[in-house]
PDB file of C-alpha atoms and ligand atoms in Angstrom:
ATOM      1  CA  MET A   9     -11.855  -0.936  -4.726  1.00 49.00           C
ATOM      2  CA  ASN A  10      -9.371   0.995  -3.796  1.00 53.00           C
ATOM      3  CA  LEU A  11      -8.697   4.483  -5.796  1.00 58.00           C
ATOM      4  CA  SER A  12      -5.513   5.671  -4.661  1.00 63.00           C
ATOM      5  CA  PHE A  13      -3.791   6.191  -7.613  1.00 67.00           C
ATOM      6  CA  LYS A  14       0.240   5.680  -7.493  1.00 64.00           C
ATOM      7  CA  THR A  15       1.060   6.979 -10.985  1.00 69.00           C
ATOM      8  CA  GLY A  16      -0.314   8.892 -13.637  1.00 75.00           C
ATOM      9  CA  ASP A  17      -0.032   5.737 -15.478  1.00 79.00           C
ATOM     10  CA  GLU A  18      -2.620   3.842 -13.182  1.00 83.00           C
ATOM     11  CA  LEU A  19      -5.033   6.802 -13.654  1.00 86.00           C
ATOM     12  CA  ILE A  20      -5.245   6.834 -17.247  1.00 90.00           C
ATOM     13  CA  LEU A  21      -5.783   2.982 -17.099  1.00 91.00           C
ATOM     14  CA  PHE A  22      -8.746   3.426 -15.253  1.00 92.00           C
ATOM     15  CA  LEU A  23     -10.124   6.047 -17.136  1.00 93.00           C
ATOM     16  CA  ILE A  24      -9.685   3.867 -20.157  1.00 95.00           C
ATOM     17  CA  LEU A  25     -11.498   1.228 -18.228  1.00 95.00           C
ATOM     18  CA  VAL A  26     -14.384   3.160 -17.349  1.00 96.00           C
ATOM     19  CA  ILE A  27     -14.430   4.626 -21.051  1.00 96.00           C
ATOM     20  CA  LEU A  28     -14.488   0.756 -22.370  1.00 96.00           C
ATOM     21  CA  VAL A  29     -17.461  -0.202 -19.724  1.00 96.00           C
ATOM     22  CA  ILE A  30     -19.989   2.842 -21.087  1.00 96.00           C
ATOM     23  CA  PHE A  31     -18.702   1.828 -24.392  1.00 96.00           C
ATOM     24  CA  ALA A  32     -19.721  -1.549 -23.970  1.00 96.00           C
ATOM     25  CA  ILE A  33     -23.264  -0.555 -22.280  1.00 96.00           C
ATOM     26  CA  VAL A  34     -23.715   1.786 -25.454  1.00 96.00           C
ATOM     27  CA  ILE A  35     -23.070  -1.324 -27.759  1.00 96.00           C
ATOM     28  CA  LEU A  36     -25.424  -3.465 -25.759  1.00 95.00           C
ATOM     29  CA  PHE A  37     -28.525  -1.141 -26.154  1.00 94.00           C
ATOM     30  CA  VAL A  38     -27.885  -0.818 -30.044  1.00 95.00           C
ATOM     31  CA  VAL A  39     -27.603  -4.475 -30.585  1.00 94.00           C
ATOM     32  CA  PHE A  40     -31.061  -4.829 -28.258  1.00 91.00           C
ATOM     33  CA  GLY A  41     -32.543  -1.882 -30.439  1.00 90.00           C
ATOM     34  CA  ILE A  42     -31.430  -3.944 -33.542  1.00 92.00           C
ATOM     35  CA  PHE A  43     -32.881  -7.226 -32.431  1.00 90.00           C
ATOM     36  CA  ARG A  44     -36.203  -5.551 -31.627  1.00 85.00           C
ATOM     37  CA  ALA A  45     -36.076  -3.890 -35.227  1.00 87.00           C
ATOM     38  CA  LEU A  46     -35.892  -7.389 -36.697  1.00 89.00           C
ATOM     39  CA  LYS A  47     -38.119  -9.114 -34.654  1.00 85.00           C
ATOM     40  CA  GLN A  48     -40.563  -6.191 -35.673  1.00 83.00           C
ATOM     41  CA  ILE A  49     -39.774  -6.589 -39.321  1.00 86.00           C
ATOM     42  CA  ASP A  50     -40.205 -10.356 -38.995  1.00 85.00           C
ATOM     43  CA  ALA A  51     -43.478 -10.233 -37.245  1.00 83.00           C
ATOM     44  CA  GLU A  52     -44.807  -8.063 -39.904  1.00 84.00           C
ATOM     45  CA  ARG A  53     -44.062 -10.157 -42.847  1.00 85.00           C
ATOM     46  CA  SER A  54     -45.426 -13.217 -40.972  1.00 83.00           C
ATOM     47  CA  GLY A  55     -48.603 -11.161 -39.955  1.00 77.00           C
ATOM     48  CA  LYS A  56     -48.116 -11.238 -36.175  1.00 73.00           C
ATOM     49  CA  VAL A  57     -48.449  -8.566 -33.795  1.00 69.00           C
ATOM     50  CA  ILE A  58     -45.762  -7.994 -31.102  1.00 66.00           C
ATOM     51  CA  GLU A  59     -45.950  -5.789 -28.066  1.00 66.00           C
ATOM     52  CA  ALA A  60     -44.277  -2.519 -28.450  1.00 68.00           C
ATOM     53  CA  PHE A  61     -41.468  -2.833 -25.307  1.00 70.00           C
ATOM     54  CA  SER A  62     -42.758  -1.076 -22.188  1.00 80.00           C
ATOM     55  CA  PHE A  63     -41.545  -1.135 -18.946  1.00 82.00           C
ATOM     56  CA  ASN A  64     -44.535  -3.471 -18.109  1.00 81.00           C
ATOM     57  CA  THR A  65     -43.893  -6.371 -20.468  1.00 80.00           C
ATOM     58  CA  TRP A  66     -40.144  -6.334 -19.175  1.00 81.00           C
ATOM     59  CA  TRP A  67     -40.704  -6.229 -15.925  1.00 81.00           C
ATOM     60  CA  LYS A  68     -43.417  -9.340 -16.768  1.00 81.00           C
ATOM     61  CA  GLY A  69     -40.600 -11.048 -18.514  1.00 81.00           C
ATOM     62  CA  LEU A  70     -38.198 -10.817 -15.581  1.00 82.00           C
ATOM     63  CA  THR A  71     -40.648 -11.891 -12.683  1.00 83.00           C
ATOM     64  CA  GLY A  72     -42.389 -14.377 -14.903  1.00 82.00           C
ATOM     65  CA  ALA A  73     -45.462 -13.522 -12.810  1.00 80.00           C
ATOM     66  CA  VAL A  74     -48.876 -14.789 -13.890  1.00 83.00           C
ATOM     67  CA  PRO A  75     -51.431 -11.879 -14.033  1.00 82.00           C
ATOM     68  CA  LEU A  76     -54.113 -12.082 -11.169  1.00 82.00           C
ATOM     69  CA  GLU A  77     -57.017 -12.611 -13.680  1.00 85.00           C
ATOM     70  CA  LYS A  78     -55.275 -15.908 -14.645  1.00 86.00           C
ATOM     71  CA  GLU A  79     -54.452 -17.298 -11.071  1.00 85.00           C
ATOM     72  CA  GLU A  80     -56.887 -19.835 -11.314  1.00 85.00           C
ATOM     73  CA  VAL A  81     -54.724 -21.584 -13.636  1.00 87.00           C
ATOM     74  CA  ILE A  82     -51.840 -22.159 -10.918  1.00 86.00           C
ATOM     75  CA  LEU A  83     -53.916 -22.217  -7.788  1.00 87.00           C
ATOM     76  CA  LEU A  84     -53.119 -25.674  -5.776  1.00 88.00           C
ATOM     77  CA  ASN A  85     -55.858 -27.787  -4.582  1.00 86.00           C
ATOM     78  CA  HIS A  86     -54.979 -26.892  -0.605  1.00 86.00           C
ATOM     79  CA  ASN A  87     -57.115 -25.261   1.230  1.00 88.00           C
ATOM     80  CA  TYR A  88     -56.054 -24.476   4.681  1.00 89.00           C
ATOM     81  CA  ASP A  89     -59.310 -22.755   6.489  1.00 92.00           C
ATOM     82  CA  GLY A  90     -59.449 -20.885   3.336  1.00 89.00           C
ATOM     83  CA  ILE A  91     -55.709 -19.765   2.987  1.00 91.00           C
ATOM     84  CA  ARG A  92     -54.822 -21.159  -0.712  1.00 89.00           C
ATOM     85  CA  GLU A  93     -51.280 -21.611  -2.415  1.00 89.00           C
ATOM     86  CA  LEU A  94     -50.426 -20.760  -5.833  1.00 88.00           C
ATOM     87  CA  ASP A  95     -47.761 -22.714  -7.391  1.00 88.00           C
ATOM     88  CA  ASN A  96     -45.883 -19.785  -9.291  1.00 85.00           C
ATOM     89  CA  HIS A  97     -42.628 -20.706 -11.022  1.00 85.00           C
ATOM     90  CA  LEU A  98     -39.180 -19.613  -9.788  1.00 88.00           C
ATOM     91  CA  PRO A  99     -38.833 -15.892 -11.271  1.00 88.00           C
ATOM     92  CA  PRO A 100     -36.471 -15.929 -14.234  1.00 88.00           C
ATOM     93  CA  TRP A 101     -34.459 -12.913 -12.797  1.00 90.00           C
ATOM     94  CA  TRP A 102     -33.819 -15.322  -9.860  1.00 92.00           C
ATOM     95  CA  LYS A 103     -33.306 -18.521 -11.917  1.00 92.00           C
ATOM     96  CA  TYR A 104     -30.709 -17.011 -14.381  1.00 92.00           C
ATOM     97  CA  LEU A 105     -29.119 -15.419 -11.434  1.00 94.00           C
ATOM     98  CA  PHE A 106     -28.720 -18.436 -10.279  1.00 96.00           C
ATOM     99  CA  TYR A 107     -27.178 -20.179 -13.427  1.00 96.00           C
ATOM    100  CA  ALA A 108     -24.636 -17.365 -13.331  1.00 96.00           C
ATOM    101  CA  THR A 109     -23.452 -18.290  -9.787  1.00 97.00           C
ATOM    102  CA  ILE A 110     -22.787 -21.654 -11.000  1.00 97.00           C
ATOM    103  CA  VAL A 111     -20.898 -20.462 -14.298  1.00 96.00           C
ATOM    104  CA  PHE A 112     -18.937 -17.926 -11.656  1.00 96.00           C
ATOM    105  CA  ALA A 113     -18.301 -20.934  -9.264  1.00 97.00           C
ATOM    106  CA  VAL A 114     -16.881 -22.850 -12.239  1.00 96.00           C
ATOM    107  CA  ILE A 115     -14.677 -20.544 -13.572  1.00 95.00           C
ATOM    108  CA  TYR A 116     -13.698 -19.251 -10.180  1.00 95.00           C
ATOM    109  CA  MET A 117     -12.587 -22.850  -9.182  1.00 95.00           C
ATOM    110  CA  LEU A 118     -10.528 -23.432 -12.122  1.00 95.00           C
ATOM    111  CA  ASP A 119      -9.055 -19.921 -12.137  1.00 92.00           C
ATOM    112  CA  TYR A 120      -8.049 -19.918  -8.264  1.00 92.00           C
ATOM    113  CA  HIS A 121      -7.635 -23.874  -7.626  1.00 92.00           C
ATOM    114  CA  VAL A 122      -6.807 -26.094 -10.431  1.00 93.00           C
ATOM    115  CA  TRP A 123      -5.013 -23.733 -12.699  1.00 91.00           C
ATOM    116  CA  ALA A 124      -3.462 -21.494  -9.400  1.00 89.00           C
ATOM    117  CA  SER A 125      -3.294 -18.512 -11.971  1.00 88.00           C
ATOM    118  CA  SER A 126      -4.674 -15.948  -9.507  1.00 88.00           C
ATOM    119  CA  PRO A 127      -3.441 -15.458  -6.029  1.00 90.00           C
ATOM    120  CA  LEU A 128      -5.192 -16.681  -3.166  1.00 92.00           C
ATOM    121  CA  GLN A 129      -6.114 -14.345  -0.006  1.00 92.00           C
ATOM    122  CA  GLU A 130      -3.068 -15.396   2.006  1.00 93.00           C
ATOM    123  CA  GLU A 131      -0.982 -15.280  -1.054  1.00 92.00           C
ATOM    124  CA  GLU A 132      -2.201 -11.948  -1.946  1.00 93.00           C
ATOM    125  CA  TYR A 133      -1.676 -10.551   1.916  1.00 95.00           C
ATOM    126  CA  THR A 134       1.960 -11.804   1.618  1.00 95.00           C
ATOM    127  CA  GLN A 135       2.624  -9.908  -1.610  1.00 94.00           C
ATOM    128  CA  GLU A 136       0.878  -6.515  -0.282  1.00 95.00           C
ATOM    129  CA  VAL A 137       3.051  -6.953   2.669  1.00 96.00           C
ATOM    130  CA  ALA A 138       6.079  -7.278   0.385  1.00 96.00           C
ATOM    131  CA  VAL A 139       5.128  -4.388  -1.272  1.00 96.00           C
ATOM    132  CA  ALA A 140       4.710  -2.341   1.840  1.00 95.00           C
ATOM    133  CA  GLN A 141       7.947  -3.679   3.539  1.00 94.00           C
ATOM    134  CA  LYS A 142       9.832  -2.192   0.309  1.00 94.00           C
ATOM    135  CA  GLN A 143       8.040   0.856   0.606  1.00 93.00           C
ATOM    136  CA  ILE A 144       8.873   1.248   4.412  1.00 88.00           C
ATOM    137  CA  GLU A 145      12.530   0.606   3.443  1.00 87.00           C
ATOM    138  CA  GLU A 146      12.467   3.141   0.870  1.00 87.00           C
ATOM    139  CA  TYR A 147      10.849   5.603   2.836  1.00 84.00           C
ATOM    140  CA  GLN A 148      13.456   5.253   5.885  1.00 78.00           C
ATOM    141  CA  ALA A 149      16.459   5.211   3.191  1.00 77.00           C
ATOM    142  CA  LYS A 150      15.181   8.396   2.174  1.00 77.00           C
ATOM    143  CA  ASN A 151      14.635   9.600   5.385  1.00 73.00           C
ATOM    144  CA  ALA A 152      17.890   8.400   6.752  1.00 70.00           C
ATOM    145  CA  ASN A 153      19.681  10.961   4.464  1.00 72.00           C
ATOM    146  CA  SER A 154      17.615  14.056   5.081  1.00 81.00           C
ATOM    147  CA  ILE A 155      19.423  14.028   8.516  1.00 88.00           C
ATOM    148  CA  ASP A 156      21.238  16.973   9.385  1.00 89.00           C
ATOM    149  CA  GLU A 157      23.158  18.635  12.029  1.00 91.00           C
ATOM    150  CA  LYS A 158      19.343  19.805  13.573  1.00 90.00           C
ATOM    151  CA  THR A 159      17.559  16.497  13.368  1.00 89.00           C
ATOM    152  CA  VAL A 160      20.443  14.283  14.764  1.00 92.00           C
ATOM    153  CA  LYS A 161      19.271  11.903  17.494  1.00 91.00           C
ATOM    154  CA  LEU A 162      20.628  11.385  20.449  1.00 93.00           C
ATOM    155  CA  LEU A 163      20.207   7.305  20.268  1.00 93.00           C
ATOM    156  CA  VAL A 164      23.003   6.253  22.584  1.00 92.00           C
ATOM    157  CA  SER A 165      20.843   3.488  24.321  1.00 93.00           C
ATOM    158  CA  ASP A 166      20.330   1.674  20.748  1.00 93.00           C
ATOM    159  CA  ALA A 167      22.891  -0.752  20.492  1.00 94.00           C
ATOM    160  CA  LYS A 168      22.775  -1.414  17.017  1.00 94.00           C
ATOM    161  CA  VAL A 169      23.346   2.392  16.370  1.00 94.00           C
ATOM    162  CA  VAL A 170      26.440   2.216  18.636  1.00 95.00           C
ATOM    163  CA  ALA A 171      27.261  -0.905  17.168  1.00 95.00           C
ATOM    164  CA  LYS A 172      27.369   0.469  13.872  1.00 95.00           C
ATOM    165  CA  GLY A 173      29.162   3.891  14.798  1.00 96.00           C
ATOM    166  CA  LYS A 174      31.759   1.757  16.188  1.00 96.00           C
ATOM    167  CA  GLU A 175      32.651   0.251  13.185  1.00 96.00           C
ATOM    168  CA  ILE A 176      32.664   3.423  11.207  1.00 96.00           C
ATOM    169  CA  PHE A 177      34.867   4.527  14.114  1.00 96.00           C
ATOM    170  CA  THR A 178      37.081   1.686  13.825  1.00 95.00           C
ATOM    171  CA  GLY A 179      37.410   1.859   9.976  1.00 95.00           C
ATOM    172  CA  LYS A 180      38.158   5.653   9.663  1.00 95.00           C
ATOM    173  CA  CYS A 181      38.505   7.501  12.502  1.00 95.00           C
ATOM    174  CA  VAL A 182      40.945   5.350  14.566  1.00 95.00           C
ATOM    175  CA  ALA A 183      44.322   6.781  12.447  1.00 95.00           C
ATOM    176  CA  CYS A 184      43.608   9.899  14.139  1.00 95.00           C
ATOM    177  CA  HIS A 185      41.795   9.528  17.135  1.00 94.00           C
ATOM    178  CA  GLY A 186      43.075   6.448  18.652  1.00 94.00           C
ATOM    179  CA  ALA A 187      41.297   2.908  19.050  1.00 94.00           C
ATOM    180  CA  ALA A 188      39.328   4.031  21.969  1.00 94.00           C
ATOM    181  CA  GLY A 189      38.903   7.573  20.948  1.00 95.00           C
ATOM    182  CA  GLU A 190      41.675   8.814  23.264  1.00 94.00           C
ATOM    183  CA  GLY A 191      43.377  10.741  20.996  1.00 93.00           C
ATOM    184  CA  GLY A 192      46.290  11.435  18.763  1.00 92.00           C
ATOM    185  CA  VAL A 193      46.757  13.651  15.839  1.00 93.00           C
ATOM    186  CA  GLY A 194      43.396  14.418  16.609  1.00 94.00           C
ATOM    187  CA  PRO A 195      41.613  15.263  20.109  1.00 95.00           C
ATOM    188  CA  ASN A 196      40.476  12.978  22.942  1.00 95.00           C
ATOM    189  CA  LEU A 197      37.000  12.144  22.175  1.00 95.00           C
ATOM    190  CA  THR A 198      36.407  10.571  25.534  1.00 94.00           C
ATOM    191  CA  ASP A 199      36.598  13.415  27.930  1.00 93.00           C
ATOM    192  CA  GLU A 200      34.572  16.245  28.713  1.00 92.00           C
ATOM    193  CA  TYR A 201      36.976  18.976  26.856  1.00 94.00           C
ATOM    194  CA  TRP A 202      35.306  19.994  23.194  1.00 95.00           C
ATOM    195  CA  LEU A 203      37.120  22.100  20.740  1.00 95.00           C
ATOM    196  CA  HIS A 204      33.856  22.655  18.537  1.00 95.00           C
ATOM    197  CA  GLY A 205      31.125  21.551  21.198  1.00 93.00           C
ATOM    198  CA  GLY A 206      29.838  18.319  22.613  1.00 92.00           C
ATOM    199  CA  THR A 207      26.468  17.966  21.897  1.00 93.00           C
ATOM    200  CA  ILE A 208      24.933  15.407  19.808  1.00 94.00           C
ATOM    201  CA  ASN A 209      24.463  18.551  17.536  1.00 95.00           C
ATOM    202  CA  ASP A 210      27.749  19.662  17.359  1.00 95.00           C
ATOM    203  CA  ILE A 211      29.758  16.154  17.153  1.00 96.00           C
ATOM    204  CA  PHE A 212      27.414  15.911  13.776  1.00 96.00           C
ATOM    205  CA  LYS A 213      28.118  19.228  12.378  1.00 95.00           C
ATOM    206  CA  THR A 214      32.118  18.733  13.265  1.00 96.00           C
ATOM    207  CA  ILE A 215      32.143  15.251  11.670  1.00 96.00           C
ATOM    208  CA  LYS A 216      30.204  16.551   8.479  1.00 95.00           C
ATOM    209  CA  ASN A 217      31.865  19.834   7.730  1.00 95.00           C
ATOM    210  CA  GLY A 218      35.165  18.866   9.303  1.00 95.00           C
ATOM    211  CA  VAL A 219      37.691  21.424  10.444  1.00 95.00           C
ATOM    212  CA  PRO A 220      39.955  21.170   7.214  1.00 93.00           C
ATOM    213  CA  GLU A 221      42.429  23.844   8.072  1.00 95.00           C
ATOM    214  CA  LYS A 222      43.398  22.122  11.691  1.00 94.00           C
ATOM    215  CA  GLY A 223      43.565  18.498   9.800  1.00 93.00           C
ATOM    216  CA  MET A 224      39.841  16.951  10.515  1.00 95.00           C
ATOM    217  CA  ILE A 225      38.232  15.642   7.443  1.00 94.00           C
ATOM    218  CA  ALA A 226      34.631  16.598   6.257  1.00 95.00           C
ATOM    219  CA  TRP A 227      33.142  13.224   6.128  1.00 95.00           C
ATOM    220  CA  LYS A 228      29.831  14.604   4.437  1.00 91.00           C
ATOM    221  CA  ALA A 229      31.203  13.038   0.965  1.00 91.00           C
ATOM    222  CA  THR A 230      32.082   9.808   2.313  1.00 92.00           C
ATOM    223  CA  LEU A 231      29.519   9.048   4.685  1.00 92.00           C
ATOM    224  CA  LYS A 232      25.679   9.343   4.537  1.00 90.00           C
ATOM    225  CA  PRO A 233      23.737  11.431   7.053  1.00 90.00           C
ATOM    226  CA  ASN A 234      22.461   8.059   9.139  1.00 90.00           C
ATOM    227  CA  GLU A 235      26.125   7.063   9.202  1.00 93.00           C
ATOM    228  CA  ILE A 236      27.147   9.992  10.619  1.00 95.00           C
ATOM    229  CA  GLN A 237      24.532  10.116  13.184  1.00 95.00           C
ATOM    230  CA  ASP A 238      25.552   6.491  14.032  1.00 95.00           C
ATOM    231  CA  VAL A 239      28.995   7.577  14.665  1.00 96.00           C
ATOM    232  CA  ALA A 240      28.288  10.683  16.576  1.00 96.00           C
ATOM    233  CA  ASN A 241      26.342   8.720  18.999  1.00 96.00           C
ATOM    234  CA  TYR A 242      29.093   6.158  19.208  1.00 96.00           C
ATOM    235  CA  ILE A 243      31.470   9.251  19.958  1.00 96.00           C
ATOM    236  CA  VAL A 244      28.918  10.057  22.758  1.00 95.00           C
ATOM    237  CA  SER A 245      28.807   6.714  24.450  1.00 94.00           C
ATOM    238  CA  ILE A 246      32.314   6.030  24.710  1.00 94.00           C
ATOM    239  CA  LYS A 247      32.376   9.482  26.893  1.00 92.00           C
ATOM    240  CA  GLY A 248      33.930   9.016  30.289  1.00 90.00           C
ATOM    241  CA  THR A 249      35.996   5.683  29.292  1.00 91.00           C
ATOM    242  CA  ASN A 250      38.956   7.100  30.435  1.00 91.00           C
ATOM    243  CA  PRO A 251      41.292   4.855  28.013  1.00 93.00           C
ATOM    244  CA  ALA A 252      44.904   4.591  28.358  1.00 90.00           C
ATOM    245  CA  ASN A 253      47.450   6.720  26.919  1.00 90.00           C
ATOM    246  CA  ALA A 254      44.419   9.582  26.790  1.00 92.00           C
ATOM    247  CA  LYS A 255      45.799  12.798  25.069  1.00 92.00           C
ATOM    248  CA  ALA A 256      45.768  15.974  27.273  1.00 92.00           C
ATOM    249  CA  PRO A 257      42.292  17.892  27.263  1.00 92.00           C
ATOM    250  CA  GLN A 258      41.799  20.516  24.574  1.00 93.00           C
ATOM    251  CA  GLY A 259      39.201  23.082  24.241  1.00 91.00           C
ATOM    252  CA  GLU A 260      36.465  23.817  26.774  1.00 90.00           C
ATOM    253  CA  LYS A 261      35.075  21.989  29.491  1.00 88.00           C
ATOM    254  CA  VAL A 262      31.313  21.050  28.805  1.00 84.00           C
ATOM    255  CA  ALA A 263      29.127  19.900  31.431  1.00 72.00           C
ATOM    256  CA  ALA A 264      28.018  16.161  31.622  1.00 58.00           C
ATOM    257  CA  ASP A 265      24.523  16.358  30.982  1.00 56.00           C
ATOM    258  CA  SER A 266      24.751  18.758  27.465  1.00 53.00           C
ATOM    259  CA  THR A 267      25.414  15.991  25.369  1.00 52.00           C
ATOM    260  CA  ALA A 268      21.672  15.746  25.079  1.00 50.00           C
ATOM    261  CA  THR A 269      20.211  17.431  21.976  1.00 48.00           C
ATOM    262  CA  LYS A 270      19.503  21.082  22.359  1.00 44.00           C
TER     263      LYS A 270
HETATM  264  C1  LIG B 308      43.369  12.604   9.440  1.00 90.36           C
HETATM  265  C2  LIG B 308      42.927  12.525  11.046  1.00 90.36           C
HETATM  266  C3  LIG B 308      41.606  12.748  11.311  1.00 90.36           C
HETATM  267  C4  LIG B 308      40.805  11.761  10.835  1.00 90.36           C
HETATM  268  C5  LIG B 308      41.212  10.805  10.372  1.00 90.36           C
HETATM  269  C6  LIG B 308      39.604  12.027  11.964  1.00 90.36           C
HETATM  270  N1  LIG B 308      40.021  13.180  12.807  1.00 90.36           N
HETATM  271 FE1  LIG B 308      38.208  14.196  13.624  1.00 90.36          FE
HETATM  272  N2  LIG B 308      39.870  15.450  14.335  1.00 90.36           N
HETATM  273  C7  LIG B 308      41.031  15.484  13.967  1.00 90.36           C
HETATM  274  C8  LIG B 308      41.837  16.827  14.227  1.00 90.36           C
HETATM  275  C9  LIG B 308      42.926  17.243  13.758  1.00 90.36           C
HETATM  276  C10 LIG B 308      40.794  17.681  14.925  1.00 90.36           C
HETATM  277  C11 LIG B 308      41.000  18.785  15.798  1.00 90.36           C
HETATM  278  C12 LIG B 308      40.316  19.907  14.653  1.00 90.36           C
HETATM  279  C13 LIG B 308      40.684  21.085  15.525  1.00 90.36           C
HETATM  280  O1  LIG B 308      41.798  21.391  16.136  1.00 90.36           O
HETATM  281  O2  LIG B 308      39.733  22.048  15.141  1.00 90.36           O
HETATM  282  C14 LIG B 308      39.681  16.616  15.204  1.00 90.36           C
HETATM  283  C15 LIG B 308      38.603  16.910  15.619  1.00 90.36           C
HETATM  284  C16 LIG B 308      37.208  15.889  15.394  1.00 90.36           C
HETATM  285  C17 LIG B 308      35.932  15.907  16.645  1.00 90.36           C
HETATM  286  C18 LIG B 308      35.863  17.436  17.343  1.00 90.36           C
HETATM  287  C19 LIG B 308      36.651  17.267  18.891  1.00 90.36           C
HETATM  288  C20 LIG B 308      36.324  18.477  19.804  1.00 90.36           C
HETATM  289  O3  LIG B 308      36.830  18.337  20.723  1.00 90.36           O
HETATM  290  O4  LIG B 308      35.444  19.130  19.300  1.00 90.36           O
HETATM  291  C21 LIG B 308      35.239  15.196  16.417  1.00 90.36           C
HETATM  292  C22 LIG B 308      33.869  14.754  16.751  1.00 90.36           C
HETATM  293  C23 LIG B 308      35.819  14.425  15.500  1.00 90.36           C
HETATM  294  N3  LIG B 308      37.133  15.040  15.155  1.00 90.36           N
HETATM  295  C24 LIG B 308      35.474  13.071  14.903  1.00 90.36           C
HETATM  296  C25 LIG B 308      35.923  12.392  14.016  1.00 90.36           C
HETATM  297  C26 LIG B 308      35.314  11.017  13.577  1.00 90.36           C
HETATM  298  C27 LIG B 308      33.911  10.429  13.860  1.00 90.36           C
HETATM  299  C28 LIG B 308      36.085  10.866  12.810  1.00 90.36           C
HETATM  300  C29 LIG B 308      36.205   9.377  11.722  1.00 90.36           C
HETATM  301  C30 LIG B 308      34.775   9.647  10.889  1.00 90.36           C
HETATM  302  C31 LIG B 308      37.344  11.663  12.390  1.00 90.36           C
HETATM  303  N4  LIG B 308      37.074  12.326  13.398  1.00 90.36           N
HETATM  304  C32 LIG B 308      38.465  11.690  11.868  1.00 90.36           C
HETATM  305  C33 LIG B 308      41.445  14.717  12.876  1.00 90.36           C
HETATM  306  C34 LIG B 308      41.054  13.442  12.269  1.00 90.36           C
END
């Protein structure tokens, strides 16, 4: 049984279940007591004596064993060099358990195979995988939004990230930075010169907070952190592409390898 509770409600439901089970056991004992008392009254009325409840009588009832002194009654005629055989019945505990398995099998068959009201193992597996998949997505969505300039990752080798970044760049940035990042109102993003630093962390920070006094918008209100990461990676990926009509360098030259995360 999996005892990890996802919500407080599940815990409360479980506790209610435990209390119900305890309650059912108590009721069973009470019913058993009343039953015995009634039997006692009945026996007294008809002058019979019934044995008081004891572990021994209960055990005898369960095993149905014939007492040693009466063994001759069930002794078979076979005699194998002195080894003889008793014709014991199946013990009642075993017999009733066997009947119970038959009842269980019928219920199981109807539930799982005839009415198909409960999921079979394979279906249960698919359901659980679907739930886990959703949890992964939720986790990733939450995690993606916690990216900042310190945790941003250099993912230029991930074609999917770069493609997403290009899409955002084409939609939101080309007006000022040019279709190929060659620069326009805003600086050339393909050269080695940077006004605000050329590491992935710097680029993320510039895009996120912008440089409002110089006309670069702060994108944190429009783009999600993972989208800023995508577009920052796209910018790193177009470095050194030497597009036509490139704007003259602005800012300081940054060594080629310093685009890596600090
Ligand atoms: C309205 C015009 C405009 C738009 C749109 C714009 N930018 Fe800028 N961007 C600028 C200007 C102007 C600068 C230079 C700021 C300065 O001089 O400090 C700049 C600077 C930058 C820098 C820093 C360059 C350096 O040399 O340090 C980066 C990176 C950048 N922009 C990325 C983007 C991205 C990504 C987008 C789209 C999501 C975008 N920009 C959209 C105008 C714009």
